[in-house]
Amino acid sequence: MNSFKELVQKRRSYRNFTNEEIDSEDVKLILRAALMSPTSKGRRSWHFIVVDDKMAIEKLSDAKDMGAKFLAKSSLAIVVLGEPLQNDCWIEDGAIAALAMQLQAEELGLGSCWAQMRGRGLSDGTSADTVIRGILDIPENYNVLCVVGFGHKNEGRALQDEEALKWENVHINKF
Ligand SMILES: Cc1cc2nc3c(=O)[nH]c(=O)nc-3n(C[C@H](O)[C@H](O)[C@H](O)COP(=O)(O)O)c2cc1C
């Protein structure tokens, strides 16, 4: 069991995974973390699409030109959605839920990485949101924030370097 202090230091972005599937109990714990995360006004209006179909995950990895190819190696992808017309904090709510899932995954010894989708897309001008909407039948009122890829780690990564922390970005009382 990691203490929270250790967990935040161990959490890194993992983009290389083995083919091993993630245990369904672990998937449930990851989603539980998202569903327990704080939301503006307690709205809890995010939605999560759990994608474990290899073909669909591969299509998600092509939703933008750069930075999502690693998803194809994930055994699980969770698409984080919000409802901008109903919730002015849909981005914040979704981001917090995504991080909660990443920390839970790390505690389980699993790797994960965020693939940004909001505001990203293909060089022909198609947004990643449009591509993903088509793959997963997402209703019009929901927008895609990101896709988090999860899997069993197939690479080692160093702990976060305590010496490299940007303490200079922390200001006391005044900027
Ligand atoms: C808002 C956000 C967007 C990100 N988008 C991507 C992405 O599209 N593709 C990717 O490979 N990593 C993405 N990342 C992961 C970052 O590259 C990574 O967190 C950063 O380089 C620090 O590395 P670490 O997570 O290993 O500490 C994103 C992270 C955040 C928080």
Tab-separated table of N, CA, C and O and ligand atoms in Angstrom, residues 11-15 64 66-70 95 102 112-117 120 146-147 157-158 160, ligand 1:
chain	number	residue	atom	x	y	z
A	11	ARG	N	3.378	8.438	-9.466
A	11	ARG	CA	2.535	8.609	-10.645
A	11	ARG	C	3.283	9.308	-11.773
A	11	ARG	O	3.741	10.418	-11.631
A	12	ARG	N	3.448	8.609	-12.853
A	12	ARG	CA	4.051	9.171	-14.055
A	12	ARG	C	3.133	8.792	-15.212
A	12	ARG	O	2.259	7.937	-15.073
A	13	SER	N	3.360	9.380	-16.380
A	13	SER	CA	2.583	8.982	-17.554
A	13	SER	C	3.226	7.758	-18.175
A	13	SER	O	4.432	7.782	-18.483
A	14	TYR	N	2.451	6.714	-18.331
A	14	TYR	CA	2.919	5.471	-18.960
A	14	TYR	C	2.233	5.326	-20.309
A	14	TYR	O	1.006	5.421	-20.398
A	15	ARG	N	3.033	5.084	-21.331
A	15	ARG	CA	2.483	4.986	-22.694
A	15	ARG	C	2.791	3.641	-23.345
A	15	ARG	O	2.477	3.445	-24.517
A	64	LYS	N	-6.631	12.286	-33.242
A	64	LYS	CA	-5.876	13.531	-33.471
A	64	LYS	C	-4.530	13.147	-34.063
A	64	LYS	O	-4.099	11.988	-33.965
A	66	MET	N	-1.388	14.014	-33.358
A	66	MET	CA	-0.230	13.720	-32.494
A	66	MET	C	-0.645	13.512	-31.053
A	66	MET	O	-1.593	14.140	-30.582
A	67	GLY	N	0.069	12.625	-30.379
A	67	GLY	CA	-0.084	12.533	-28.926
A	67	GLY	C	-1.103	11.517	-28.441
A	67	GLY	O	-1.302	11.395	-27.226
A	68	ALA	N	-1.760	10.809	-29.363
A	68	ALA	CA	-2.752	9.817	-28.896
A	68	ALA	C	-2.428	8.407	-29.392
A	68	ALA	O	-3.155	7.470	-29.083
A	69	LYS	N	-1.327	8.274	-30.120
A	69	LYS	CA	-1.000	6.953	-30.701
A	69	LYS	C	-0.792	5.894	-29.612
A	69	LYS	O	-1.065	4.719	-29.825
A	70	PHE	N	-0.315	6.336	-28.449
A	70	PHE	CA	-0.064	5.386	-27.364
A	70	PHE	C	-1.339	4.649	-26.942
A	70	PHE	O	-1.283	3.551	-26.398
A	95	ALA	N	-11.408	17.038	-15.452
A	95	ALA	CA	-9.960	16.920	-15.218
A	95	ALA	C	-9.694	16.304	-13.848
A	95	ALA	O	-8.808	15.453	-13.696
A	102	GLN	N	-6.311	8.250	-12.561
A	102	GLN	CA	-4.882	7.972	-12.759
A	102	GLN	C	-4.197	7.602	-11.443
A	102	GLN	O	-3.363	6.699	-11.406
A	112	SER	N	-0.962	4.683	-16.660
A	112	SER	CA	-2.000	5.428	-17.385
A	112	SER	C	-1.399	6.681	-17.998
A	112	SER	O	-0.328	7.133	-17.572
A	113	CYS	N	-2.089	7.194	-18.992
A	113	CYS	CA	-1.697	8.491	-19.564
A	113	CYS	C	-2.933	9.189	-20.122
A	113	CYS	O	-3.834	8.555	-20.665
A	114	TRP	N	-2.954	10.477	-19.962
A	114	TRP	CA	-4.030	11.354	-20.453
A	114	TRP	C	-3.761	11.664	-21.922
A	114	TRP	O	-2.645	12.067	-22.276
A	115	ALA	N	-4.749	11.537	-22.774
A	115	ALA	CA	-4.649	12.036	-24.152
A	115	ALA	C	-5.638	13.192	-24.280
A	115	ALA	O	-6.863	12.993	-24.177
A	116	GLN	N	-5.116	14.385	-24.452
A	116	GLN	CA	-5.966	15.578	-24.577
A	116	GLN	C	-6.779	15.498	-25.862
A	116	GLN	O	-6.251	15.206	-26.927
A	117	MET	N	-8.053	15.737	-25.798
A	117	MET	CA	-8.897	15.722	-27.000
A	117	MET	C	-9.598	17.060	-27.211
A	117	MET	O	-9.758	17.505	-28.341
A	120	ARG	N	-8.279	19.661	-29.784
A	120	ARG	CA	-7.302	18.991	-30.653
A	120	ARG	C	-8.032	18.351	-31.830
A	120	ARG	O	-9.250	18.240	-31.834
A	146	CYS	N	-11.075	14.381	-22.662
A	146	CYS	CA	-9.841	13.616	-22.859
A	146	CYS	C	-10.163	12.128	-22.893
A	146	CYS	O	-11.290	11.727	-22.573
A	147	VAL	N	-9.171	11.368	-23.278
A	147	VAL	CA	-9.264	9.908	-23.181
A	147	VAL	C	-8.066	9.479	-22.338
A	147	VAL	O	-6.927	9.863	-22.633
A	157	ARG	N	9.595	3.684	-15.066
A	157	ARG	CA	9.789	5.135	-15.073
A	157	ARG	C	10.288	5.568	-13.705
A	157	ARG	O	9.879	5.021	-12.674
A	158	ALA	N	11.149	6.552	-13.730
A	158	ALA	CA	11.720	7.033	-12.465
A	158	ALA	C	10.641	7.732	-11.641
A	158	ALA	O	9.669	8.253	-12.192
A	160	GLN	N	9.167	10.816	-9.569
A	160	GLN	CA	9.337	12.248	-9.797
A	160	GLN	C	10.507	12.731	-8.951
A	160	GLN	O	10.664	12.323	-7.800
B	1	LIG	C1	-4.097	18.419	-19.628
B	1	LIG	C2	-3.105	17.357	-20.044
B	1	LIG	C3	-3.026	16.983	-21.367
B	1	LIG	C4	-2.149	15.962	-21.759
B	1	LIG	N1	-2.177	15.541	-23.048
B	1	LIG	C5	-1.392	14.515	-23.411
B	1	LIG	C6	-1.490	13.986	-24.722
B	1	LIG	O1	-2.329	14.397	-25.534
B	1	LIG	N2	-0.662	12.967	-25.049
B	1	LIG	C7	0.254	12.456	-24.166
B	1	LIG	O2	0.978	11.524	-24.545
B	1	LIG	N3	0.370	12.933	-22.899
B	1	LIG	C8	-0.446	13.937	-22.509
B	1	LIG	N4	-0.384	14.395	-21.217
B	1	LIG	C9	0.594	13.834	-20.271
B	1	LIG	C10	1.749	14.829	-20.058
B	1	LIG	O3	2.560	14.867	-21.212
B	1	LIG	C11	2.555	14.418	-18.820
B	1	LIG	O4	1.718	14.431	-17.685
B	1	LIG	C12	3.737	15.365	-18.577
B	1	LIG	O5	4.663	15.276	-19.622
B	1	LIG	C13	4.451	15.078	-17.248
B	1	LIG	O6	4.918	13.741	-17.204
B	1	LIG	P1	4.461	12.731	-16.049
B	1	LIG	O7	2.953	12.602	-16.129
B	1	LIG	O8	5.164	11.440	-16.368
B	1	LIG	O9	4.884	13.288	-14.729
B	1	LIG	C14	-1.276	15.373	-20.805
B	1	LIG	C15	-1.359	15.769	-19.461
B	1	LIG	C16	-2.268	16.735	-19.087
B	1	LIG	C17	-2.385	17.107	-17.617
